Short mmCIF file of C-alpha atoms in Angstrom, two decimals:
data_model
loop_
_atom_site.label_atom_id
_atom_site.label_comp_id
_atom_site.label_asym_id
_atom_site.label_seq_id
_atom_site.Cartn_x
_atom_site.Cartn_y
_atom_site.Cartn_z
CA MET A 1108 -4.46 -2.55 14.30
CA ALA A 1109 -6.61 -5.38 16.04
CA THR A 1110 -4.18 -8.72 16.07
CA ASP A 1111 -7.42 -10.99 15.39
CA ARG A 1112 -8.52 -8.43 12.27
CA VAL A 1113 -4.37 -8.55 11.00
CA LEU A 1114 -4.51 -12.27 11.34
CA ARG A 1115 -8.01 -12.71 9.32
CA VAL A 1116 -6.48 -10.63 6.73
CA TRP A 1117 -3.66 -12.34 6.57
CA ALA A 1118 -5.03 -15.72 6.42
CA ALA A 1119 -7.31 -14.66 3.65
CA VAL A 1120 -4.46 -13.20 1.36
CA VAL A 1121 -2.24 -16.17 2.43
CA ASP A 1122 -5.01 -18.69 1.29
CA CYS A 1123 -5.74 -17.04 -2.14
CA ALA A 1124 -2.02 -17.56 -2.98
CA ARG A 1125 -2.33 -20.92 -1.76
CA ARG A 1126 -5.64 -21.84 -3.77
CA ARG A 1127 -3.40 -20.60 -6.75
CA GLY A 1128 -0.26 -22.39 -5.91
CA GLU A 1129 1.47 -19.00 -6.06
CA HIS A 1130 3.96 -17.42 -3.73
CA VAL A 1131 1.76 -14.86 -1.38
CA SER A 1132 2.15 -11.12 -2.67
CA SER A 1133 0.37 -7.90 -3.11
CA ARG A 1134 -1.58 -9.55 -5.86
CA HIS A 1135 -3.14 -11.35 -3.71
CA VAL A 1136 -3.89 -8.95 -1.38
CA CYS A 1137 -6.42 -7.02 -4.19
CA LEU A 1138 -7.97 -10.65 -4.98
CA ALA A 1139 -8.46 -11.83 -1.58
CA VAL A 1140 -10.46 -8.22 -0.68
CA VAL A 1141 -12.40 -8.54 -3.54
CA ASP A 1142 -13.59 -11.72 -2.28
CA ALA A 1143 -13.91 -10.89 1.48
CA LEU A 1144 -15.74 -7.58 0.59
CA SER A 1145 -17.87 -8.48 -1.90
CA LEU A 1146 -16.30 -5.92 -4.51
CA SER A 1147 -16.36 -5.36 -8.05
CA GLY A 1148 -12.75 -5.13 -8.23
CA ALA A 1149 -9.33 -3.59 -6.35
CA GLY A 1150 -6.46 -1.82 -7.84
CA LEU A 1151 -2.96 -0.96 -6.13
CA ALA A 1152 -1.04 1.93 -7.06
CA LEU A 1153 2.26 3.05 -5.39
CA ALA A 1154 4.07 6.43 -5.75
CA GLY A 1155 6.65 6.92 -8.34
CA ARG A 1156 7.88 10.28 -9.28
CA PRO A 1157 6.61 13.11 -7.16
CA GLY A 1158 2.98 13.91 -7.59
CA ALA A 1159 2.27 10.42 -9.37
CA LEU A 1160 1.01 6.90 -9.31
CA GLU A 1161 2.30 3.75 -10.63
CA LEU A 1162 0.16 0.73 -11.28
CA VAL A 1163 1.32 -2.25 -9.28
CA TYR A 1164 -1.79 -4.44 -9.96
CA ALA A 1165 -5.89 -4.24 -10.66
CA THR A 1166 -7.83 -6.92 -10.75
CA GLY A 1167 -9.37 -6.46 -14.39
CA ALA A 1168 -8.54 -4.83 -17.02
CA ASP A 1169 -9.41 -0.89 -17.37
CA GLY A 1170 -10.06 -0.53 -14.27
CA PRO A 1171 -10.61 2.68 -12.15
CA THR A 1172 -7.10 2.54 -10.42
CA GLU A 1173 -5.34 2.50 -14.18
CA LEU A 1174 -7.41 5.34 -15.26
CA ALA A 1175 -6.75 7.35 -12.38
CA VAL A 1176 -2.79 7.09 -12.94
CA ASN A 1177 -3.69 7.75 -16.67
CA LEU A 1178 -5.52 10.99 -15.58
CA GLY A 1179 -3.58 12.09 -12.55
CA GLU A 1180 -7.09 12.42 -11.30
CA GLY A 1181 -9.96 10.47 -9.04
CA PRO A 1182 -10.40 9.35 -5.72
CA GLY A 1183 -7.37 7.48 -5.38
CA VAL A 1184 -4.96 10.77 -6.22
CA ASP A 1185 -6.86 12.62 -3.75
CA ALA A 1186 -6.40 9.89 -1.43
CA ALA A 1187 -2.73 9.27 -1.97
CA GLY A 1188 -2.31 13.14 -2.23
CA SER A 1189 -3.88 13.41 1.40
CA GLY A 1190 -3.03 10.47 2.98
CA THR A 1191 -6.99 10.06 4.11
CA LEU A 1192 -9.70 8.05 3.05
CA VAL A 1193 -11.87 9.51 -0.13
CA VAL A 1194 -14.95 7.94 -0.56
CA ALA A 1195 -17.18 8.23 -3.77
CA VAL A 1196 -20.50 6.53 -3.14
CA ASP A 1197 -21.86 7.07 -6.38
CA LEU A 1198 -19.71 8.25 -9.10
CA ALA A 1199 -22.40 8.64 -11.49
CA ALA A 1200 -24.33 11.65 -9.24
CA GLN A 1201 -23.37 15.30 -10.10
CA GLY A 1202 -20.95 15.31 -7.33
CA GLY A 1203 -18.72 13.04 -8.91
CA ALA A 1204 -18.59 14.85 -12.18
CA GLY A 1205 -17.88 17.69 -10.35
CA ARG A 1206 -15.21 17.01 -8.30
CA TRP A 1207 -13.54 14.80 -11.31
CA PRO A 1208 -14.81 15.99 -14.44
CA ALA A 1209 -12.29 13.32 -16.65
CA PHE A 1210 -12.51 10.62 -14.43
CA ALA A 1211 -15.75 10.23 -13.05
CA PRO A 1212 -17.67 10.01 -16.40
CA GLU A 1213 -15.36 7.46 -17.81
CA ALA A 1214 -15.32 5.62 -14.93
CA THR A 1215 -19.07 4.88 -14.66
CA ALA A 1216 -19.11 4.38 -18.81
CA ARG A 1217 -16.32 1.31 -17.44
CA GLY A 1218 -19.39 0.07 -15.07
CA VAL A 1219 -17.88 1.68 -11.98
CA ARG A 1220 -20.44 3.06 -9.52
CA ALA A 1221 -18.95 3.02 -5.91
CA LEU A 1222 -15.13 3.97 -5.09
CA TYR A 1223 -13.37 4.09 -2.06
CA SER A 1224 -9.78 4.79 -2.00
CA VAL A 1225 -7.44 3.93 1.21
CA PRO A 1226 -4.13 5.63 1.26
CA LEU A 1227 -1.00 3.07 2.30
CA MET A 1228 0.32 5.17 4.98
CA LEU A 1229 4.11 5.02 6.37
CA GLY A 1230 2.98 7.18 9.56
CA ALA A 1231 2.16 10.66 8.58
CA LEU A 1232 3.58 9.95 4.54
CA SER A 1233 1.24 8.42 2.15
CA VAL A 1234 3.37 6.00 -0.61
CA GLY A 1235 0.42 4.63 -2.64
CA VAL A 1236 -3.38 3.36 -2.57
CA LEU A 1237 -5.69 0.78 -2.42
CA ASP A 1238 -8.74 1.24 -4.79
CA LEU A 1239 -11.67 -0.58 -4.11
CA HIS A 1240 -14.83 -0.72 -6.26
CA ARG A 1241 -18.21 -1.65 -6.97
CA ASP A 1242 -20.39 -1.90 -10.31
CA GLU A 1243 -23.42 -0.35 -7.87
CA PRO A 1244 -23.91 2.79 -5.69
CA ARG A 1245 -23.31 2.16 -2.09
CA GLU A 1246 -21.76 3.39 0.86
CA PRO A 1247 -18.79 1.28 2.86
CA GLY A 1248 -19.68 0.30 6.39
CA THR A 1249 -17.33 0.72 9.58
CA GLU A 1250 -16.23 -2.79 9.86
CA GLU A 1251 -15.87 -2.90 5.94
CA LEU A 1252 -13.75 0.20 6.04
CA LEU A 1253 -11.64 -1.61 9.26
CA ASP A 1254 -10.38 -4.63 7.18
CA ALA A 1255 -10.02 -2.05 4.30
CA VAL A 1256 -7.47 -0.35 6.17
CA VAL A 1257 -5.73 -3.48 7.18
CA TYR A 1258 -5.85 -5.02 3.60
CA ALA A 1259 -3.87 -1.58 2.59
CA ASP A 1260 -1.42 -1.96 5.33
CA THR A 1261 -0.79 -5.68 4.41
CA ALA A 1262 -0.48 -4.39 0.72
CA LEU A 1263 2.09 -2.08 1.48
CA LEU A 1264 4.22 -4.72 3.68
CA LEU A 1265 4.31 -6.80 0.81
CA ALA A 1266 4.73 -4.34 -1.78
CA ILE A 1267 8.00 -3.50 -0.03
CA ASP A 1268 8.96 -6.93 0.17
CA GLU A 1269 8.71 -7.13 -3.38
CA LEU A 1270 10.41 -4.12 -4.59
CA SER A 1271 13.26 -5.25 -1.56
CA GLY A 1272 13.79 -8.47 -3.17
CA VAL A 1273 13.61 -10.43 0.56
CA PRO A 1274 11.32 -12.90 1.64
CA VAL A 1275 7.92 -12.23 2.73
CA ARG A 1276 7.04 -11.59 6.30
CA GLY A 1277 4.32 -13.15 8.20
CA ALA A 1278 0.87 -11.51 9.68
CA GLY A 1279 2.27 -10.16 13.22
CA GLU A 1280 5.18 -8.00 11.67
CA ALA A 1281 4.61 -4.58 13.06
CA ALA A 1282 8.21 -3.07 12.50
CA LEU A 1283 6.66 -0.84 9.37
CA TRP A 1284 4.75 0.82 11.69
CA HIS A 1285 7.01 1.54 14.35
CA ALA A 1286 7.66 5.63 14.67
CA GLU A 1287 11.33 5.63 14.01
CA VAL A 1288 11.28 3.55 10.82
CA HIS A 1289 8.82 6.44 9.37
CA GLN A 1290 11.35 8.92 10.92
CA ALA A 1291 14.41 6.91 9.74
CA ALA A 1292 12.85 6.53 6.06
CA GLY A 1293 12.46 9.94 6.06
CA MET A 1294 16.17 11.14 6.75
CA VAL A 1295 17.44 8.65 4.25
CA ALA A 1296 14.91 10.13 1.98
CA VAL A 1297 16.35 13.50 2.40
CA GLN A 1298 19.84 12.76 2.66
CA LEU A 1299 19.80 10.50 -0.73
CA GLY A 1300 17.74 12.39 -2.63
CA ILE A 1301 15.17 9.79 -3.24
CA PRO A 1302 11.39 9.03 -2.78
CA VAL A 1303 10.41 7.96 1.09
CA LEU A 1304 9.23 4.55 -0.67
CA ASP A 1305 12.50 3.81 -2.23
CA ALA A 1306 14.18 4.89 1.21
CA LEU A 1307 12.16 2.31 3.19
CA VAL A 1308 13.41 -0.18 1.03
CA ARG A 1309 16.61 0.23 1.42
CA LEU A 1310 16.03 -0.19 4.96
CA ARG A 1311 14.63 -3.21 4.53
CA VAL A 1312 17.47 -4.61 2.25
CA HIS A 1313 19.80 -3.29 4.48
CA ALA A 1314 18.00 -5.04 7.67
CA TYR A 1315 17.70 -8.22 5.78
CA ARG A 1316 21.09 -8.43 4.53
CA ARG A 1317 22.27 -7.60 8.15
CA GLY A 1318 20.08 -10.09 9.76
CA GLN A 1319 18.64 -7.42 11.98
CA PRO A 1320 15.36 -6.19 12.79
CA LEU A 1321 14.03 -3.50 10.66
CA ALA A 1322 12.93 -1.21 13.82
CA GLU A 1323 16.66 -1.53 15.01
CA VAL A 1324 18.30 -0.30 11.87
CA ALA A 1325 15.76 2.61 11.89
CA ARG A 1326 16.61 3.45 15.66
CA ALA A 1327 20.43 3.05 14.47
CA VAL A 1328 19.71 5.77 11.41
CA VAL A 1329 17.51 7.89 13.45
CA ASP A 1330 20.31 8.38 16.56
CA ARG A 1331 23.02 8.70 13.37
CA ARG A 1332 25.24 5.80 14.03
CA LEU A 1333 24.12 4.48 10.54
CA ARG A 1334 24.04 6.58 7.09
CA LEU A 1335 23.33 4.13 3.87
CA PRO A 1336 25.25 5.02 1.39
CA GLY A 1337 23.78 6.33 -2.21
CA ASN A 1338 25.02 3.29 -3.88
CA GLY A 1339 22.82 0.72 -2.51
CA SER A 1340 25.17 -0.99 -0.40
CA GLN A 1341 24.58 -2.04 3.13
CA GLY A 1342 25.76 0.97 4.79
CA ARG A 1343 28.48 1.33 8.00
CA LEU A 1344 27.37 1.15 11.49
CA SER A 1345 29.59 3.44 14.03
#
């Protein structure tokens, strides 16, 4: 991610929270991206039980993200499942109804025409989705998509801090995207039999409680010097 783009997106999210007199959260990512990219709405969902998404926030009631979560079908479900961007230029077109027979007619009935879904990626693993939609058909441009990816990364970063119950990190925090963090989260997930997102939250909590960088904790897990216990305590370094 280009540093200037990351800082610009972070500033927009912080400004959104400040104008509302609130602490920065993943909710403000959804609100800020709508303004920044001139969208009709946005929704954020995280991976819950295997094969399912759980709605975190949507900018409006009865939005496409909530619809996709309830139906188990739609661009957001496909994006989260495949880890690739899914773009629906016009959900009212025949192709939309053919691909998402339950989702597309219901979404268009709610005024949603264009929708693109950006997966929340932890390395090669998808742990959620950021849905961005408009009330008219339109294909997003390259710059818009690049911004959308950074907004999605920012949403994931903030969501993890919220789930962890630790103070929000600032812009430029790149530890989440270190290969060792991805590998450590996968190892903890297998060891404890929990979803990767939950494993990442446990790593984040452990790092915060110990006052250590997340990448350092991840390296200890990968090197098998640290194993996190299943009861959520801090674990033990050998």
